[in-house]
């Protein structure tokens, strides 16, 4: 079993391996503390008055839950003063949050989905936080939130770190700095994250798939074909029986795949074609794709490697197919056929 704390892991990545800078180490520690604070708020549930609707909509026209808003505020407050960031962007904010002039500016950009799986908050099912870190291009215009958006429009291959926290029976932090994937478990008594798994590897083969089957009639032909073949099991061309799981929290579905393999799909469908997909590229698809690839898995839109998409909008949506390599390769191949 791996040992040590998040602080120790990050120190080794910085000091011994030279994989991360001191500022990136600090940034990840701050994000981890924000995730602890979110975990504590979630754990209070009704007793903390954190459940239910916020009474507002976000930029994507989705009704915000109180915890969407609270988690966003926790991440903003934790990160704006440290001097490690140039700007932040979030699912819950139309425009980037530039660093107030009273604080020093750093070289990194932080993007987050503060609370993923909002539909599961009030039913006490696992939810999470997803984050992605980019370097701010030299000379980027950060004079206004509007101008700052351009600095964020970088492909996922440019990420220097990505991770998610899952708030489940235990709170976990799953992280990559481009040196494999590591898992930390929150020690609630001592208030820090402890390394509990390193070198996470997603098995190349699987018998488990995750998709929202209620969208079936809207899918494109390659997805129809692949899911039909899985449902045929041993009687079909794939020659094995599959099981289906759909938590409807991307963090929880991806974490299951990190743990025992599987394929997760939120493909393009005809009712959302003009939007480009359901999941957001910059703070859902890209960080998850970086983690999945670092764990030996694959992540595509069906037509393209997710990490190579050149974004043109901060809140851009994309189809997402990720997980066990051989299954993702199969359905990606069906798109090309
Ligand atoms: P969010 O709560 O951040 O808006 O994200 C929800 C996403 C993702 O977590 C999940 O995989 C998917 O939406 C669930 O969609 P369905 O409700 O269509 O199942
Ligand atoms: Mn989400
Ligand atoms: Mn969210």
Coordinates of C-alpha atoms and ligand atoms in Angstrom, one line a residue:
X1 CA 0.0 0.0 0.0
X2 CA 1.3 3.4 -0.9
X3 CA 1.9 5.8 2.0
X4 CA 2.2 9.5 2.8
X5 CA 0.1 12.5 2.5
X6 CA -0.9 14.7 -0.5
X7 CA 1.7 17.3 0.8
X8 CA 4.4 14.7 0.7
X9 CA 3.5 13.4 -2.8
X10 CA 3.5 17.0 -4.2
X11 CA 6.8 17.8 -2.5
X12 CA 8.4 14.7 -4.1
X13 CA 6.9 15.6 -7.5
X14 CA 8.4 19.1 -7.1
X15 CA 11.7 18.6 -5.3
X16 CA 12.8 15.1 -6.3
X17 CA 11.3 14.7 -9.7
X18 CA 11.0 18.3 -10.9
X19 CA 7.6 17.5 -12.5
X20 CA 5.8 20.5 -10.9
X21 CA 6.7 24.0 -9.8
X22 CA 6.3 25.2 -6.2
X23 CA 3.4 27.4 -7.3
X24 CA 1.6 24.4 -8.9
X25 CA 2.2 22.4 -5.7
X26 CA 0.6 25.3 -3.7
X27 CA -2.3 25.5 -6.1
X28 CA -3.1 21.8 -5.8
X29 CA -2.9 22.0 -2.0
X30 CA -5.3 24.9 -2.0
X31 CA -7.7 23.1 -4.3
X32 CA -7.5 20.1 -2.0
X33 CA -8.4 22.2 1.0
X34 CA -11.3 23.7 -0.8
X35 CA -12.5 20.2 -1.6
X36 CA -12.2 19.3 2.1
X37 CA -14.4 22.4 2.9
X38 CA -16.9 21.3 0.2
X39 CA -16.9 17.7 1.6
X40 CA -17.7 19.1 5.1
X41 CA -20.5 21.2 3.8
X42 CA -22.0 18.3 1.9
X43 CA -21.7 16.1 4.9
X44 CA -23.9 18.4 6.9
X45 CA -26.8 18.0 4.5
X46 CA -30.1 19.2 5.8
X47 CA -28.5 20.1 9.1
X48 CA -26.3 22.7 7.4
X49 CA -29.1 24.0 5.3
X50 CA -27.1 23.3 2.1
X51 CA -29.7 21.2 0.2
X52 CA -32.2 22.4 -2.3
X53 CA -32.4 25.0 -5.0
X54 CA -30.5 28.3 -5.1
X55 CA -33.3 29.9 -7.0
X56 CA -31.0 31.0 -9.8
X57 CA -29.8 29.8 -13.2
X58 CA -26.2 29.5 -14.5
X59 CA -24.9 30.6 -17.9
X60 CA -26.0 27.3 -19.4
X61 CA -29.6 27.9 -18.3
X62 CA -29.4 25.2 -15.7
X63 CA -31.1 25.7 -12.3
X64 CA -28.4 26.1 -9.7
X65 CA -28.5 24.1 -6.4
X66 CA -27.4 25.8 -3.2
X67 CA -24.4 23.5 -3.2
X68 CA -23.4 24.5 -6.8
X69 CA -23.2 28.1 -5.7
X70 CA -21.6 27.4 -2.3
X71 CA -18.9 25.1 -3.8
X72 CA -18.1 27.7 -6.5
X73 CA -17.7 30.3 -3.7
X74 CA -15.5 28.0 -1.7
X75 CA -13.1 27.4 -4.6
X76 CA -13.0 31.1 -5.6
X77 CA -12.3 32.3 -2.0
X78 CA -9.6 29.7 -1.5
X79 CA -7.8 30.4 -4.7
X80 CA -7.8 34.1 -5.3
X81 CA -5.4 35.4 -2.7
X82 CA -2.4 33.0 -3.0
X83 CA -0.6 34.6 -5.9
X84 CA -0.5 31.4 -7.9
X85 CA -3.3 32.2 -10.4
X86 CA -3.9 34.5 -13.3
X87 CA -7.6 33.7 -13.5
X88 CA -10.3 31.1 -12.8
X89 CA -13.2 29.8 -14.8
X90 CA -16.2 27.7 -13.7
X91 CA -19.3 26.0 -14.9
X92 CA -21.2 28.3 -12.6
X93 CA -19.8 31.6 -14.0
X94 CA -20.5 33.1 -17.4
X95 CA -17.1 34.8 -17.6
X96 CA -13.7 34.1 -16.0
X97 CA -12.9 35.5 -12.6
X98 CA -9.8 37.6 -12.8
X99 CA -7.6 38.0 -9.7
X100 CA -8.4 41.3 -7.8
X101 CA -5.6 43.9 -8.0
X102 CA -5.0 43.7 -4.2
X103 CA -3.5 40.2 -4.7
X104 CA -0.4 39.2 -6.7
X105 CA -1.0 37.4 -10.0
X106 CA 0.5 34.0 -10.8
X107 CA 1.1 32.0 -14.0
X108 CA -1.7 29.4 -13.8
X109 CA -5.3 29.2 -14.9
X110 CA -7.7 27.1 -12.9
X111 CA -11.0 25.7 -14.3
X112 CA -13.6 23.8 -12.4
X113 CA -16.9 22.1 -12.2
X114 CA -17.4 23.0 -8.6
X115 CA -20.2 20.4 -8.0
X116 CA -20.7 17.7 -10.5
X117 CA -23.7 15.5 -10.4
X118 CA -26.1 18.2 -9.1
X119 CA -29.2 15.9 -9.7
X120 CA -27.8 13.6 -7.0
X121 CA -27.3 16.1 -4.2
X122 CA -30.7 15.9 -2.7
X123 CA -30.9 12.1 -3.0
X124 CA -27.6 11.5 -1.1
X125 CA -25.8 9.9 -4.0
X126 CA -22.1 10.5 -4.8
X127 CA -21.2 13.9 -6.2
X128 CA -17.9 15.5 -6.9
X129 CA -15.6 18.4 -8.0
X130 CA -13.6 18.4 -11.2
X131 CA -10.7 20.7 -11.9
X132 CA -8.1 21.4 -14.6
X133 CA -5.0 23.6 -14.6
X134 CA -3.4 25.4 -17.6
X135 CA -0.6 27.8 -17.8
X136 CA -1.6 31.3 -18.7
X137 CA 0.0 32.3 -22.1
X138 CA 2.6 35.0 -21.8
X139 CA 1.2 38.5 -22.5
X140 CA -2.4 37.3 -22.1
X141 CA -4.9 40.2 -21.8
X142 CA -6.4 39.9 -18.3
X143 CA -7.6 43.4 -18.1
X144 CA -11.3 42.3 -18.0
X145 CA -13.2 39.1 -17.5
X146 CA -14.3 39.3 -21.2
X147 CA -10.7 39.7 -22.4
X148 CA -9.5 36.9 -20.1
X149 CA -11.6 34.2 -21.8
X150 CA -9.1 33.9 -24.7
X151 CA -6.3 32.8 -22.3
X152 CA -8.3 29.7 -21.4
X153 CA -8.8 28.5 -25.0
X154 CA -6.1 25.9 -25.1
X155 CA -6.4 22.2 -26.0
X156 CA -6.5 19.6 -23.2
X157 CA -2.9 18.4 -24.1
X158 CA -1.8 21.7 -22.5
X159 CA -3.1 20.8 -19.0
X160 CA -0.4 20.7 -16.4
X161 CA -2.6 19.1 -13.7
X162 CA -6.2 17.7 -13.4
X163 CA -8.2 15.9 -10.8
X164 CA -11.5 15.3 -9.2
X165 CA -12.8 14.8 -5.7
X166 CA -15.6 12.3 -5.1
X167 CA -17.8 12.9 -2.2
X168 CA -19.1 9.4 -1.6
X169 CA -19.0 7.1 1.4
X170 CA -15.4 8.3 1.6
X171 CA -14.1 11.5 0.1
X172 CA -11.3 10.8 -2.4
X173 CA -9.0 13.1 -4.4
X174 CA -7.8 11.6 -7.7
X175 CA -5.0 13.6 -9.3
X176 CA -2.6 13.7 -12.2
X177 CA 0.3 16.1 -12.8
X178 CA 1.2 14.1 -15.9
X179 CA 3.1 11.5 -14.0
X180 CA 0.4 8.8 -13.7
X181 CA -2.7 8.9 -11.6
X182 CA -2.8 8.8 -7.8
X183 CA -5.7 8.5 -5.3
X184 CA -5.8 10.1 -1.9
X185 CA -8.4 9.4 0.8
X186 CA -9.6 12.2 3.1
X187 CA -8.6 11.4 6.7
X188 CA -11.5 13.3 8.4
X189 CA -9.9 13.2 11.9
X190 CA -6.6 14.7 10.9
X191 CA -8.0 16.9 8.1
X192 CA -5.7 15.9 5.3
X193 CA -5.5 13.6 2.3
X194 CA -3.6 10.4 2.5
X195 CA -2.1 8.5 -0.5
X196 CA -4.0 5.2 -0.8
X197 CA -3.3 4.2 -4.4
X198 CA -0.6 5.1 -6.9
X199 CA -0.1 4.1 -10.5
X200 CA -3.8 3.7 -11.2
X201 CA -4.3 1.5 -14.4
X202 CA -7.6 1.1 -16.2
X203 CA -8.0 -2.5 -17.5
X204 CA -8.0 -2.5 -21.3
X205 CA -11.0 -4.7 -21.4
X206 CA -14.3 -4.5 -19.6
X207 CA -17.8 -5.9 -19.3
X208 CA -19.4 -2.7 -17.9
X209 CA -20.8 0.2 -19.7
X210 CA -22.3 3.5 -18.5
X211 CA -24.7 5.5 -20.7
X212 CA -28.1 7.2 -20.2
X213 CA -30.3 4.8 -22.1
X214 CA -33.3 7.1 -22.0
X215 CA -31.6 9.0 -24.9
X216 CA -31.3 5.9 -27.1
X217 CA -33.6 7.0 -29.8
X218 CA -31.6 10.2 -30.3
X219 CA -28.2 8.5 -30.7
X220 CA -26.2 8.3 -34.0
X221 CA -25.8 5.0 -35.8
X222 CA -22.4 4.0 -34.4
X223 CA -23.6 4.3 -30.8
X224 CA -26.8 2.5 -31.6
X225 CA -24.7 -0.4 -33.1
X226 CA -22.3 -0.6 -30.2
X227 CA -24.9 -0.5 -27.4
X228 CA -27.1 -3.0 -29.3
X229 CA -24.1 -5.4 -29.6
X230 CA -23.3 -5.1 -25.9
X231 CA -27.0 -5.8 -25.1
X232 CA -26.8 -8.9 -27.3
X233 CA -24.1 -10.2 -25.0
X234 CA -22.8 -13.8 -25.6
X235 CA -25.5 -14.1 -28.4
X236 CA -23.9 -11.2 -30.4
X237 CA -20.6 -10.3 -32.1
X238 CA -18.8 -9.2 -28.9
X239 CA -19.2 -12.6 -27.4
X240 CA -19.6 -11.6 -23.8
X241 CA -22.3 -10.4 -21.4
X242 CA -22.2 -6.8 -20.2
X243 CA -23.5 -5.1 -17.1
X244 CA -24.9 -1.5 -17.1
X245 CA -24.2 1.2 -14.5
X246 CA -25.2 4.9 -14.6
X247 CA -24.8 7.0 -11.5
X248 CA -25.4 10.3 -13.4
X249 CA -22.5 11.9 -11.6
X250 CA -19.6 11.9 -14.1
X251 CA -17.1 11.8 -11.2
X252 CA -18.7 8.7 -9.7
X253 CA -19.0 6.9 -13.1
X254 CA -15.4 7.8 -14.0
X255 CA -14.2 6.7 -10.6
X256 CA -15.7 3.3 -11.0
X257 CA -13.9 3.0 -14.3
X258 CA -10.6 4.1 -12.6
X259 CA -11.2 1.4 -10.1
X260 CA -12.3 -1.6 -12.2
X261 CA -12.5 -0.5 -15.8
X262 CA -15.6 0.2 -17.9
X263 CA -16.7 2.5 -20.7
X264 CA -18.5 5.8 -20.1
X265 CA -20.5 7.5 -22.9
X266 CA -22.3 10.8 -23.2
X267 CA -22.4 10.7 -27.0
X268 CA -23.8 13.3 -29.4
X269 CA -27.5 13.0 -29.8
X270 CA -30.0 14.6 -32.1
X271 CA -31.7 16.7 -29.5
X272 CA -28.5 18.4 -28.4
X273 CA -26.7 18.4 -31.7
X274 CA -26.6 22.2 -32.0
X275 CA -25.0 22.4 -28.5
X276 CA -22.3 19.9 -29.5
X277 CA -23.0 17.5 -26.7
X278 CA -24.0 17.5 -23.0
X279 CA -20.7 17.6 -21.1
X280 CA -18.4 20.6 -21.1
X281 CA -15.0 20.4 -22.7
X282 CA -12.9 22.6 -20.5
X283 CA -13.9 21.5 -17.0
X284 CA -15.5 18.1 -17.5
X285 CA -14.2 16.3 -20.6
X286 CA -10.6 17.6 -20.6
X287 CA -9.6 16.9 -17.0
X288 CA -11.3 13.5 -17.1
X289 CA -9.6 12.7 -20.5
X290 CA -6.2 13.6 -19.1
X291 CA -6.7 11.4 -16.0
X292 CA -8.0 8.5 -18.1
X293 CA -5.1 8.6 -20.5
X294 CA -2.7 8.9 -17.7
X295 CA -4.2 5.7 -16.3
X296 CA -3.8 3.9 -19.6
X297 CA -7.3 4.4 -20.9
X298 CA -8.6 6.3 -23.9
X299 CA -10.9 9.3 -24.4
X300 CA -12.5 10.4 -27.6
X301 CA -15.6 12.1 -29.0
X302 CA -16.1 9.1 -31.2
X303 CA -14.3 11.0 -34.0
X304 CA -11.4 12.7 -32.3
X305 CA -9.1 12.5 -29.3
X306 CA -10.7 14.8 -26.7
X307 CA -7.4 16.3 -25.5
X308 CA -6.6 17.5 -29.1
X309 CA -9.8 19.6 -29.5
X310 CA -9.0 23.2 -30.0
X311 CA -11.7 25.1 -28.0
X312 CA -13.4 28.1 -29.3
X313 CA -15.6 28.8 -26.3
X314 CA -15.1 28.5 -22.5
X315 CA -18.4 26.7 -22.0
X316 CA -18.2 24.6 -25.2
X317 CA -19.8 21.1 -25.0
X318 CA -18.5 17.9 -26.6
X319 CA -19.5 14.2 -26.9
X320 CA -17.5 12.1 -24.4
X321 CA -16.6 8.4 -24.8
X322 CA -13.9 7.3 -22.3
X323 CA -12.5 4.4 -20.3
X324 CA -11.1 0.9 -21.1
X325 CA -9.0 1.2 -24.2
X326 CA -10.2 -1.7 -26.3
X327 CA -13.9 -0.8 -25.9
X328 CA -13.3 2.9 -26.6
X329 CA -11.2 2.0 -29.7
X330 CA -14.1 -0.3 -30.8
X331 CA -16.8 2.4 -30.8
X332 CA -14.4 5.0 -32.1
X333 CA -13.8 2.6 -35.0
X334 CA -17.5 2.3 -35.6
X335 CA -17.7 6.1 -36.0
X336 CA -15.0 5.9 -38.7
X337 CA -16.6 2.9 -40.5
Ligands
LIG1 P1 -23.4 18.9 -13.6 O1 -24.2 18.4 -12.3 O2 -22.1 19.5 -13.3 O3 -24.3 19.8 -14.4 O4 -23.0 17.7 -14.5 C1 -24.0 16.6 -14.7 C2 -23.5 15.8 -15.8 C3 -22.6 14.6 -15.4 O5 -22.1 14.6 -14.1 C4 -23.5 13.4 -15.7 O6 -22.7 12.4 -16.2 C5 -24.5 13.9 -16.6 O7 -24.6 15.3 -16.4 C6 -25.9 13.2 -16.2 O8 -26.7 13.5 -17.2 P2 -28.2 12.9 -17.2 O9 -29.0 13.6 -16.2 O10 -28.6 13.1 -18.7 O11 -28.1 11.4 -16.9
LIG2 MN1 -20.7 18.3 -14.2
LIG3 MN1 -21.6 21.1 -11.9

